[in-house]
Amino acid sequence: MPKVVTRFPPSPTGYLHIGGARTALFNWLFARANGGEFVLRIEDTDQARSTPEMTQAIVDGMTWLGLDWDHGPYLQSDRTELYNQHIEKLLASGHAYYCDCTPEQVDAMREKARVDGTKPKYDGTCRSRNLGPGEGHVVRFKAPEGLCAWNDLVKGPMHMDYQEMVDDFVLRRSGGSPMYNLAVVVDDADMGVTHIIRGEDHLSNNPKQMALYNALGYPMPEFGHVPMIFGSDRKKLSKRHGAMSVMDYEKLGFLPEAMVNYLVRLGWGHGDQEVFSREELVKLFTAKGLNSSPSMFDLTKLTSVNAHYIKESPVDALVPLLARYLKDLGLSADDTLLAKIVPLYQPRATTMVEMAEQCAFFLMDDEQLEYDPQAVQKNLKPAAREILADVRTLLTGLDEFSEAALEGALHAFVEQRELKFGMIAQPVRVAITGRSFSPGLYETLAVLGKDKALRRMERALSLPQD
RNA sequence: GUCCCUAUCGUCUAGCCUGGCCCAGGACACUAGCCUUUCACGCUAGCGACGGGGGUUCAAAUCCCCCUGGGGACGCCA
């Protein structure tokens, strides 16, 4: 069996969105799982809509997800010569012809077909006119007749009628640039692509491309058409649903591992297993696990997967990430401190943005700390302040500000005063964090440090009463 | 309009190919309880689906047909 080669061929007319990322992931996994190679190819034959910025954005997205490629990124705009050679070949072999019908004329043909209740298509007017190259001339493919059949990697045995699916579509624009169907087939053949996994919106292109493979005499690759991803309203994923760039999810505080795990489970399964490491995926991925029905993008589930990865990640891996998100909040801290903070939030944060926001009080200047009025009102009533003042005195005299020392001292205090622990915990918590919730009190105090803790308690004591 | 794809809990899915082990399993979400210094985590329990109708069969989520629902494609876009 020849070496497996897959590819991901986005057009640089937009960012790498959720659907594209999943397609890329499936192709990458298929290649890796079979010891094959993965090609990245930028389909920019539509010069009017393609931009270099988008090419970069796609590359960034792939890199973030950890989808590396063995060849490319190739730019189709660099390969016009190759496409033209193939077009000449098709012209010479009688599989293609020149056409001077105007777009308006073609529109009229399609409209007529629509009215007649058949598939709108070019009617072949120029097929036998033997036109040559010229101003305003396109090159059209001579559509074959008969049945087109293949065994889809996802859908199983498929067959379509060439007559129905393929008209004499344009191979080369009057402006001289090649069109999608021609360029993909030429490239895939030229790059030795053996397996093509793509969205099922390409299903109707398949007969066109198969016809081209046949006309060109190239070996047929395997095709697999994965279903679409919908938004929560069962509509095609669009900007309204957050079918944003995958990089937008990075901004929202999602981990790439979580994104990959979520994406792969959207349309692929392996028994009841939910969590897969990259290595496991490479080991376990098969086309057989691919689903044939569409799925919906669910941010809640992505979030829970992300929370899982935050819990499981080593502290060292999260420290630089936390620093990056803190920076967005205008905060910074050295890694030693962050390494103490991260474990406190691993069970609590669902995104890195959340982690940064929630731990911000550790890093703010004491004067900068804002107190939540509701928390103050509820937990810093006069009676609570009296206790808080005593706790402050107690802590002032504490030499060692470790978790264990704090626990010992505070417990003794509570017992001696015959208080419930909750009666000191909440006032202290609000005093040092500004809010009514935080990680455990001893850890929070210990990580915050004696100086800051005392200063904040002092400040809390002087807060206006209402 | 024409052609194509598709149909299991709210969502992602297992099971379907090779009918019986499925009065359908897991995960997320949700609800309740436990744990508890807050918020989380964790643990336990609960809620919750084979779209409808015909067949085939001793037996159908699984096979066949029809209907309905959902989606996609019909470009000098990719």
Coordinates of C-alpha atoms (C1' of nucleotides) in Angstrom, one line a residue:
Chain A
M1 CA 0.0 0.0 0.0
P2 CA 1.4 3.4 -1.0
K3 CA 2.1 5.9 1.7
V4 CA -0.9 7.7 3.0
V5 CA -1.0 11.4 2.2
T6 CA -3.8 13.7 3.4
R7 CA -4.2 17.5 3.1
F8 CA -6.0 20.5 4.4
P9 CA -6.7 23.1 1.7
P10 CA -8.4 26.2 3.2
S11 CA -9.0 29.2 1.1
P12 CA -7.6 32.3 2.7
T13 CA -10.8 34.2 2.6
G14 CA -11.5 33.9 6.3
Y15 CA -10.0 32.7 9.5
L16 CA -9.6 29.1 10.6
H17 CA -13.0 28.5 12.0
I18 CA -14.4 25.6 14.0
G19 CA -15.5 23.5 11.0
G20 CA -12.2 24.0 9.2
A21 CA -10.2 23.2 12.3
R22 CA -12.0 19.9 12.7
T23 CA -11.5 19.0 9.1
A24 CA -7.9 19.8 9.5
L25 CA -7.7 17.7 12.6
F26 CA -9.3 14.7 11.0
N27 CA -6.9 14.8 8.1
W28 CA -3.9 15.3 10.3
L29 CA -5.0 12.4 12.5
F30 CA -5.6 10.2 9.6
A31 CA -2.1 10.9 8.3
R32 CA -0.5 10.5 11.7
A33 CA -2.5 7.3 12.5
N34 CA -1.3 5.7 9.3
G35 CA 2.3 6.8 9.4
G36 CA 1.5 9.1 6.5
E37 CA 2.1 12.7 5.5
F38 CA 0.0 15.8 5.9
V39 CA 0.0 18.7 3.4
L40 CA -1.1 22.2 4.0
R41 CA -2.2 24.0 0.8
I42 CA -3.7 27.5 0.5
E43 CA -6.4 27.7 -2.1
D44 CA -6.1 31.2 -3.3
T45 CA -7.2 30.9 -6.9
D46 CA -9.8 33.5 -6.2
Q47 CA -7.4 36.4 -6.0
A48 CA -10.2 38.9 -5.4
R49 CA -11.2 37.4 -2.0
S50 CA -7.9 36.0 -0.8
T51 CA -5.5 37.9 1.5
P52 CA -2.1 37.1 2.9
E53 CA -3.3 38.1 6.4
M54 CA -5.8 35.3 6.3
T55 CA -3.1 32.8 5.2
Q56 CA -1.2 33.9 8.2
A57 CA -4.2 33.6 10.4
I58 CA -4.8 30.0 9.2
V59 CA -1.2 29.1 9.8
D60 CA -1.5 30.6 13.3
G61 CA -4.6 28.6 14.1
M62 CA -3.0 25.3 12.9
T63 CA 0.1 26.0 15.0
W64 CA -2.0 26.8 18.1
L65 CA -3.8 23.5 17.7
G66 CA -0.6 21.6 17.2
L67 CA -1.4 20.4 13.7
D68 CA 1.9 20.4 12.0
W69 CA 2.3 19.7 8.3
D70 CA 5.0 17.8 6.4
H71 CA 4.7 19.8 3.2
G72 CA 3.6 23.3 2.4
P73 CA 2.0 25.7 2.9
Y74 CA 1.7 25.6 -0.8
L75 CA 0.0 28.5 -2.5
Q76 CA -2.1 27.7 -5.5
S77 CA -1.3 31.2 -6.9
D78 CA 2.3 29.9 -7.4
R79 CA 1.2 27.0 -9.5
T80 CA -0.7 28.5 -12.3
E81 CA 1.7 27.1 -14.9
L82 CA 0.9 23.5 -13.7
Y83 CA -2.8 24.1 -14.0
N84 CA -2.4 25.5 -17.5
Q85 CA -0.5 22.5 -18.6
H86 CA -3.3 20.3 -17.4
I87 CA -5.9 22.4 -19.1
E88 CA -4.0 22.2 -22.4
K89 CA -3.9 18.5 -21.9
L90 CA -7.6 18.3 -21.5
L91 CA -8.1 20.6 -24.5
A92 CA -5.9 18.4 -26.6
S93 CA -7.6 15.2 -25.5
G94 CA -11.0 16.6 -26.2
H95 CA -12.1 16.7 -22.6
A96 CA -12.4 20.4 -22.6
Y97 CA -13.3 23.2 -25.0
Y98 CA -13.4 27.0 -25.2
C99 CA -16.6 28.9 -24.7
D100 CA -17.5 32.5 -25.3
C101 CA -20.9 32.5 -23.7
T102 CA -21.3 35.5 -21.4
P103 CA -22.2 35.0 -17.7
E104 CA -25.5 36.6 -18.5
Q105 CA -26.2 34.0 -21.2
V106 CA -25.3 31.2 -18.8
D107 CA -27.5 32.7 -16.1
A108 CA -30.4 32.6 -18.5
M109 CA -29.8 28.9 -19.3
R110 CA -29.8 28.1 -15.6
E111 CA -32.9 30.1 -15.0
K112 CA -34.6 28.2 -17.8
A113 CA -33.6 24.9 -16.4
R114 CA -34.9 25.9 -13.0
V115 CA -38.3 26.8 -14.6
D116 CA -38.3 23.4 -16.4
G117 CA -37.8 21.7 -13.1
T118 CA -34.4 20.3 -13.8
K119 CA -31.0 20.9 -12.5
P120 CA -29.7 24.3 -13.5
K121 CA -26.7 23.8 -15.8
Y122 CA -24.7 25.1 -18.7
D123 CA -26.4 23.7 -21.9
G124 CA -23.3 22.9 -23.9
T125 CA -23.8 25.5 -26.5
C126 CA -20.1 25.9 -27.3
R127 CA -19.2 22.2 -27.1
S128 CA -19.1 21.7 -30.9
R129 CA -18.1 25.2 -32.0
N130 CA -14.4 24.5 -31.9
L131 CA -13.6 27.9 -30.5
G132 CA -10.0 28.9 -29.8
P133 CA -8.5 31.1 -27.1
G134 CA -9.7 34.7 -27.2
E135 CA -10.9 37.6 -25.2
G136 CA -13.7 36.6 -22.8
H137 CA -13.2 32.9 -23.5
V138 CA -13.4 30.4 -20.7
V139 CA -12.4 26.8 -20.9
R140 CA -15.1 24.3 -20.0
F141 CA -14.9 20.7 -19.1
K142 CA -16.9 18.3 -21.2
A143 CA -19.0 16.5 -18.6
P144 CA -19.1 12.7 -18.9
E145 CA -22.2 10.5 -18.9
G146 CA -23.0 7.5 -16.9
L147 CA -22.7 6.6 -13.2
C148 CA -20.1 7.8 -10.8
A149 CA -19.5 5.5 -7.8
W150 CA -17.2 5.4 -4.9
N151 CA -16.9 4.0 -1.4
D152 CA -17.0 7.0 0.9
L153 CA -14.8 6.7 4.0
V154 CA -17.7 8.1 6.0
K155 CA -20.9 7.5 4.1
G156 CA -20.1 4.1 2.6
P157 CA -21.1 3.1 -0.9
M158 CA -22.1 6.1 -2.9
H159 CA -23.3 6.6 -6.5
M160 CA -24.4 9.6 -8.4
D161 CA -25.4 10.3 -12.0
Y162 CA -22.9 12.3 -13.9
Q163 CA -25.7 13.8 -16.0
E164 CA -27.4 15.1 -12.9
M165 CA -24.3 16.2 -10.9
V166 CA -21.9 17.5 -13.5
D167 CA -22.4 20.2 -16.1
D168 CA -19.8 21.6 -18.4
F169 CA -18.2 23.6 -15.6
V170 CA -15.5 26.2 -16.1
L171 CA -11.9 25.1 -15.7
R172 CA -10.3 28.4 -16.4
R173 CA -11.8 31.8 -16.1
S174 CA -11.7 34.3 -19.0
G175 CA -9.1 36.1 -16.9
G176 CA -6.8 33.1 -17.2
S177 CA -6.9 31.9 -13.6
P178 CA -7.9 28.2 -12.9
M179 CA -11.0 27.3 -10.9
Y180 CA -11.3 25.3 -7.8
N181 CA -12.3 21.9 -9.1
L182 CA -9.4 21.8 -11.6
A183 CA -6.9 23.2 -9.2
V184 CA -7.7 20.7 -6.4
V185 CA -7.6 17.7 -8.6
V186 CA -4.3 18.7 -10.2
D187 CA -2.8 19.5 -6.9
D188 CA -4.0 16.5 -5.1
A189 CA -2.8 14.2 -7.9
D190 CA 0.5 16.1 -8.1
M191 CA 1.1 16.0 -4.3
G192 CA 0.2 12.3 -4.1
V193 CA -2.8 12.8 -1.9
T194 CA -4.3 9.4 -1.2
H195 CA -7.2 10.2 1.2
I196 CA -9.4 13.3 1.1
I197 CA -11.5 14.0 4.2
R198 CA -13.6 17.1 3.8
G199 CA -17.0 18.6 4.7
E200 CA -20.0 17.2 3.1
D201 CA -20.7 20.5 1.5
H202 CA -18.2 19.1 -1.1
L203 CA -20.3 16.0 -1.7
S204 CA -21.7 17.4 -4.9
N205 CA -18.2 18.4 -6.1
N206 CA -17.1 14.8 -5.9
P207 CA -18.4 13.6 -9.2
K208 CA -16.9 16.6 -10.9
Q209 CA -13.5 15.9 -9.4
M210 CA -13.8 12.2 -10.1
A211 CA -14.6 13.0 -13.7
L212 CA -11.4 15.1 -13.8
Y213 CA -9.3 12.4 -12.4
N214 CA -10.6 10.1 -15.1
A215 CA -10.0 12.5 -17.8
L216 CA -6.5 13.3 -16.6
G217 CA -5.7 9.6 -16.1
Y218 CA -4.8 10.0 -12.5
P219 CA -5.4 7.3 -9.8
M220 CA -8.5 7.9 -7.8
P221 CA -7.9 8.8 -4.1
E222 CA -10.3 7.8 -1.3
F223 CA -12.9 10.3 -0.3
G224 CA -14.6 10.8 3.0
H225 CA -17.3 13.4 3.6
V226 CA -17.8 14.5 7.2
P227 CA -21.1 16.1 8.1
M228 CA -21.4 19.8 9.0
I229 CA -21.3 21.4 12.4
F230 CA -24.4 23.4 13.3
G231 CA -24.9 26.2 15.8
S232 CA -27.2 25.7 18.6
D233 CA -30.2 26.7 16.4
R234 CA -29.5 23.9 13.9
K235 CA -28.3 26.4 11.4
K236 CA -24.9 26.3 9.7
L237 CA -22.3 27.6 12.1
S238 CA -21.7 31.3 11.4
K239 CA -20.4 34.3 13.2
R240 CA -23.6 34.6 15.2
H241 CA -22.8 31.4 16.9
G242 CA -19.2 32.1 17.6
A243 CA -18.0 30.3 14.5
M244 CA -15.2 32.6 15.1
S245 CA -11.6 31.9 14.5
V246 CA -10.2 29.2 16.6
M247 CA -7.8 31.9 17.9
D248 CA -10.8 33.6 19.4
Y249 CA -11.2 30.6 21.6
E250 CA -7.6 31.1 22.7
K251 CA -8.4 34.6 23.7
L252 CA -11.4 33.3 25.7
G253 CA -9.0 31.2 27.7
F254 CA -9.4 27.7 26.1
L255 CA -6.5 25.3 26.0
P256 CA -5.5 23.9 22.6
E257 CA -5.6 20.3 24.0
A258 CA -9.1 20.9 25.2
M259 CA -10.1 22.3 21.8
V260 CA -8.6 19.3 20.0
N261 CA -10.3 16.9 22.4
Y262 CA -13.7 18.6 22.0
L263 CA -13.4 18.9 18.3
V264 CA -12.4 15.3 17.7
R265 CA -15.4 14.1 19.7
L266 CA -17.7 16.2 17.5
G267 CA -18.3 13.7 14.9
W268 CA -15.9 11.0 16.0
G269 CA -16.1 8.4 18.7
H270 CA -14.3 5.5 20.2
G271 CA -16.6 3.6 22.5
D272 CA -17.5 5.5 25.6
Q273 CA -14.1 7.2 25.9
E274 CA -14.3 11.0 26.4
V275 CA -10.8 12.1 27.1
F276 CA -8.0 11.5 24.6
S277 CA -4.5 12.6 24.6
R278 CA -3.0 13.6 21.3
E279 CA -0.9 10.4 21.4
E280 CA -4.0 8.3 22.1
L281 CA -5.8 9.9 19.2
V282 CA -2.9 9.2 16.9
K283 CA -3.1 5.6 18.0
L284 CA -6.8 5.2 17.9
F285 CA -8.1 7.3 15.1
T286 CA -9.8 5.5 12.3
A287 CA -12.2 6.7 9.6
K288 CA -14.7 4.0 10.9
G289 CA -15.3 6.1 14.0
L290 CA -16.5 9.0 12.0
N291 CA -20.2 9.8 12.2
S292 CA -22.4 10.4 9.3
S293 CA -24.9 12.7 10.9
P294 CA -24.3 16.4 11.7
S295 CA -23.6 17.7 15.1
M296 CA -24.0 20.9 17.0
F297 CA -21.3 23.1 18.5
D298 CA -21.9 23.3 22.2
L299 CA -19.8 25.9 24.1
T300 CA -20.9 24.4 27.5
K301 CA -19.4 21.1 26.7
L302 CA -16.2 22.7 25.3
T303 CA -16.0 24.6 28.6
S304 CA -16.3 21.5 30.7
V305 CA -13.6 19.8 28.6
N306 CA -11.5 22.8 29.1
A307 CA -12.0 22.7 32.9
H308 CA -11.0 19.1 32.8
Y309 CA -7.7 19.9 31.0
I310 CA -7.0 22.8 33.4
K311 CA -7.4 20.4 36.3
E312 CA -5.1 17.8 34.7
S313 CA -2.4 20.0 33.4
P314 CA 0.9 20.2 35.2
V315 CA 1.3 23.5 37.1
D316 CA 4.4 24.4 35.1
A317 CA 2.5 24.3 31.9
L318 CA -0.2 26.6 33.2
V319 CA 2.1 29.2 34.8
P320 CA 3.2 30.9 31.5
L321 CA -0.3 30.7 30.3
L322 CA -1.7 32.4 33.4
A323 CA 0.9 35.1 33.0
R324 CA -0.2 35.7 29.4
Y325 CA -3.9 36.2 30.5
L326 CA -2.9 38.3 33.5
K327 CA -1.1 40.5 31.1
D328 CA -4.4 41.3 29.4
L329 CA -5.6 42.5 32.8
G330 CA -2.6 44.7 33.3
L331 CA -1.1 42.4 36.0
S332 CA 2.1 40.5 36.3
A333 CA 3.9 38.4 38.8
D334 CA 7.0 36.2 39.0
D335 CA 6.7 32.5 38.2
T336 CA 7.3 31.4 41.7
L337 CA 4.2 33.2 42.9
L338 CA 2.2 32.1 40.0
A339 CA 3.2 28.5 40.6
K340 CA 1.6 28.8 44.1
I341 CA -1.5 30.4 42.7
V342 CA -2.2 28.0 39.9
P343 CA -3.0 24.9 42.0
L344 CA -5.5 26.9 44.0
Y345 CA -7.5 27.6 40.8
Q346 CA -7.1 24.4 38.9
P347 CA -10.2 22.9 40.5
R348 CA -12.1 26.1 40.2
A349 CA -11.4 27.8 36.8
T350 CA -13.1 26.7 33.6
T351 CA -11.0 28.9 31.4
M352 CA -7.7 30.7 31.7
V353 CA -9.5 34.0 31.5
E354 CA -11.5 33.0 34.5
M355 CA -8.4 31.9 36.4
A356 CA -6.7 35.2 35.7
E357 CA -9.8 37.2 36.7
Q358 CA -10.3 35.3 39.9
C359 CA -6.8 35.3 41.1
A360 CA -6.2 39.0 40.3
F361 CA -6.7 40.0 43.9
F362 CA -3.5 38.3 44.8
L363 CA -1.5 40.5 42.5
M364 CA -3.2 43.9 42.8
D365 CA -1.8 46.6 45.0
D366 CA -3.6 46.6 48.3
E367 CA -5.0 50.1 47.6
Q368 CA -6.2 48.9 44.2
L369 CA -8.3 46.1 45.6
E370 CA -12.0 46.7 45.2
Y371 CA -14.5 45.5 47.7
D372 CA -17.7 44.0 46.6
P373 CA -20.3 46.1 48.5
Q374 CA -22.7 43.2 49.0
A375 CA -19.9 41.1 50.5
V376 CA -18.9 43.9 52.8
Q377 CA -22.4 44.5 53.9
K378 CA -23.0 40.9 54.6
N379 CA -19.8 39.8 56.2
L380 CA -18.3 43.0 57.7
K381 CA -21.0 44.0 60.1
P382 CA -19.8 45.7 63.4
A383 CA -19.7 42.4 65.3
A384 CA -17.7 40.8 62.5
R385 CA -15.3 43.7 62.5
E386 CA -14.6 43.2 66.1
I387 CA -13.6 39.6 65.5
L388 CA -11.7 40.6 62.4
A389 CA -9.7 43.1 64.5
D390 CA -8.8 40.4 66.9
V391 CA -7.8 38.0 64.2
R392 CA -5.6 40.6 62.8
T393 CA -3.9 41.1 66.1
L394 CA -3.5 37.4 66.3
L395 CA -1.9 37.1 62.9
T396 CA 0.3 40.1 63.5
G397 CA 2.0 38.0 66.2
L398 CA 2.4 35.0 64.0
D399 CA 6.0 34.4 62.9
E400 CA 5.4 31.7 60.4
F401 CA 2.8 32.4 57.8
S402 CA 2.4 29.0 56.4
E403 CA -0.8 27.1 55.8
A404 CA -0.1 24.8 58.7
A405 CA 0.8 27.5 61.1
L406 CA -2.3 29.5 60.1
E407 CA -4.5 26.6 60.5
G408 CA -3.2 25.9 64.0
A409 CA -3.5 29.5 65.1
L410 CA -6.9 30.1 63.7
H411 CA -8.3 26.9 65.1
A412 CA -7.0 27.6 68.5
F413 CA -8.5 31.1 68.3
V414 CA -11.9 29.7 67.3
E415 CA -11.9 27.2 70.0
Q416 CA -10.9 29.6 72.7
R417 CA -13.6 32.1 71.7
E418 CA -16.1 29.3 71.2
L419 CA -16.9 30.5 67.7
K420 CA -17.9 28.7 64.6
F421 CA -15.1 28.8 62.0
G422 CA -17.4 30.3 59.5
M423 CA -17.7 33.4 61.7
I424 CA -14.1 34.3 61.2
A425 CA -13.6 32.8 57.7
Q426 CA -15.9 35.0 55.8
P427 CA -14.9 38.3 57.4
V428 CA -11.3 37.5 56.8
R429 CA -11.9 36.3 53.3
V430 CA -13.8 39.5 52.3
A431 CA -11.1 41.6 54.0
I432 CA -8.2 40.0 52.0
T433 CA -9.9 39.3 48.7
G434 CA -12.7 41.8 48.5
R435 CA -15.1 39.1 47.7
S436 CA -17.2 36.5 49.5
F437 CA -15.6 33.5 47.7
S438 CA -12.0 32.4 47.2
P439 CA -9.9 29.3 47.6
G440 CA -9.4 27.9 51.1
L441 CA -8.7 30.5 53.7
Y442 CA -5.3 29.1 54.9
E443 CA -3.9 28.7 51.4
T444 CA -5.2 32.1 50.4
L445 CA -3.6 33.8 53.4
A446 CA -0.3 31.9 53.0
V447 CA 0.0 32.7 49.3
L448 CA -1.0 36.3 49.8
G449 CA 1.6 36.7 52.5
K450 CA 1.6 38.3 55.9
D451 CA 2.2 41.9 54.9
K452 CA -0.5 42.1 52.3
A453 CA -3.0 40.2 54.4
L454 CA -2.5 42.5 57.4
R455 CA -2.7 45.6 55.3
R456 CA -5.9 44.5 53.7
M457 CA -7.5 43.6 57.0
E458 CA -6.5 47.0 58.3
R459 CA -8.1 48.6 55.3
A460 CA -11.2 46.5 55.5
L461 CA -11.6 47.6 59.1
S462 CA -11.8 51.2 58.0
L463 CA -14.2 50.6 55.2
P464 CA -17.4 52.7 55.5
Q465 CA -20.1 50.9 57.2
D466 CA -22.7 51.0 54.4
Chain B
rG1 C1' -37.6 23.6 -8.2
rU2 C1' -33.9 19.4 -8.9
rC3 C1' -30.3 16.3 -6.8
rC4 C1' -27.7 14.6 -2.6
rC5 C1' -26.9 13.6 2.7
rU6 C1' -29.1 12.6 7.4
rA7 C1' -32.5 11.0 11.9
rU8 C1' -30.8 7.3 19.6
rC9 C1' -31.7 11.5 26.1
rG10 C1' -31.6 19.2 25.7
rU11 C1' -26.3 18.4 23.6
rC12 C1' -21.9 15.0 22.2
rU13 C1' -22.2 10.0 21.6
rA14 C1' -22.1 3.9 22.5
rG15 C1' -25.0 0.1 20.3
rC16 C1' -26.7 -0.5 14.1
rC17 C1' -22.5 -3.4 9.4
rU18 C1' -22.4 -9.4 12.0
rG19 C1' -31.1 -8.8 14.7
rG20 C1' -31.9 -11.5 20.9
rC21 C1' -26.7 -9.9 26.2
rC22 C1' -30.7 -2.8 25.2
rC23 C1' -38.0 -2.1 28.9
rA24 C1' -31.0 1.3 25.3
rG25 C1' -24.9 2.4 28.1
rG26 C1' -21.4 6.7 28.9
rA27 C1' -20.3 12.1 29.0
rC28 C1' -21.9 17.4 29.3
rA29 C1' -25.9 20.2 31.2
rC30 C1' -29.9 20.1 34.8
rU31 C1' -32.1 18.5 39.8
rA32 C1' -31.5 16.4 44.8
rG33 C1' -28.2 14.8 48.7
rC34 C1' -23.3 14.1 50.9
rC35 C1' -18.6 16.6 51.9
rU36 C1' -17.5 21.7 53.6
rU37 C1' -14.6 28.0 56.3
rU38 C1' -16.9 30.6 51.1
rC39 C1' -16.7 29.3 45.9
rA40 C1' -15.4 25.3 43.4
rC41 C1' -13.7 20.1 43.2
rG42 C1' -15.2 15.3 44.4
rC43 C1' -18.8 11.4 45.6
rU44 C1' -24.0 9.4 45.4
rA45 C1' -28.8 9.4 43.4
rG46 C1' -32.4 11.3 39.9
rC47 C1' -34.4 13.4 35.3
rG48 C1' -34.0 12.2 30.3
rA49 C1' -33.9 9.3 23.8
rC50 C1' -34.4 4.7 19.6
rG51 C1' -39.1 10.9 14.8
rG52 C1' -44.0 8.5 12.7
rG53 C1' -46.2 4.4 9.9
rG54 C1' -45.9 -0.1 7.5
rG55 C1' -43.4 -4.6 6.6
rU56 C1' -39.5 -9.0 7.3
rU57 C1' -38.7 -12.2 11.7
rC58 C1' -40.1 -16.5 17.1
rA59 C1' -37.5 -11.7 18.1
rA60 C1' -35.8 -4.9 15.4
rA61 C1' -32.7 0.8 18.0
rU62 C1' -30.5 -2.8 14.7
rC63 C1' -32.8 -5.3 8.0
rC64 C1' -36.5 -3.3 3.9
rC65 C1' -40.2 0.5 2.2
rC66 C1' -43.0 5.0 2.8
rC67 C1' -43.9 9.6 5.3
rU68 C1' -42.1 13.6 8.1
rG69 C1' -38.3 16.5 10.1
rG70 C1' -33.2 18.6 9.6
rG71 C1' -29.1 19.9 6.5
rG72 C1' -26.2 20.6 2.0
rA73 C1' -25.4 21.5 -3.3
rC74 C1' -26.9 23.4 -7.8
rG75 C1' -21.1 30.0 -9.5
rC76 C1' -16.1 32.8 -14.6
rC77 C1' -16.6 31.0 -5.0
rA78 C1' -13.7 27.5 -2.3

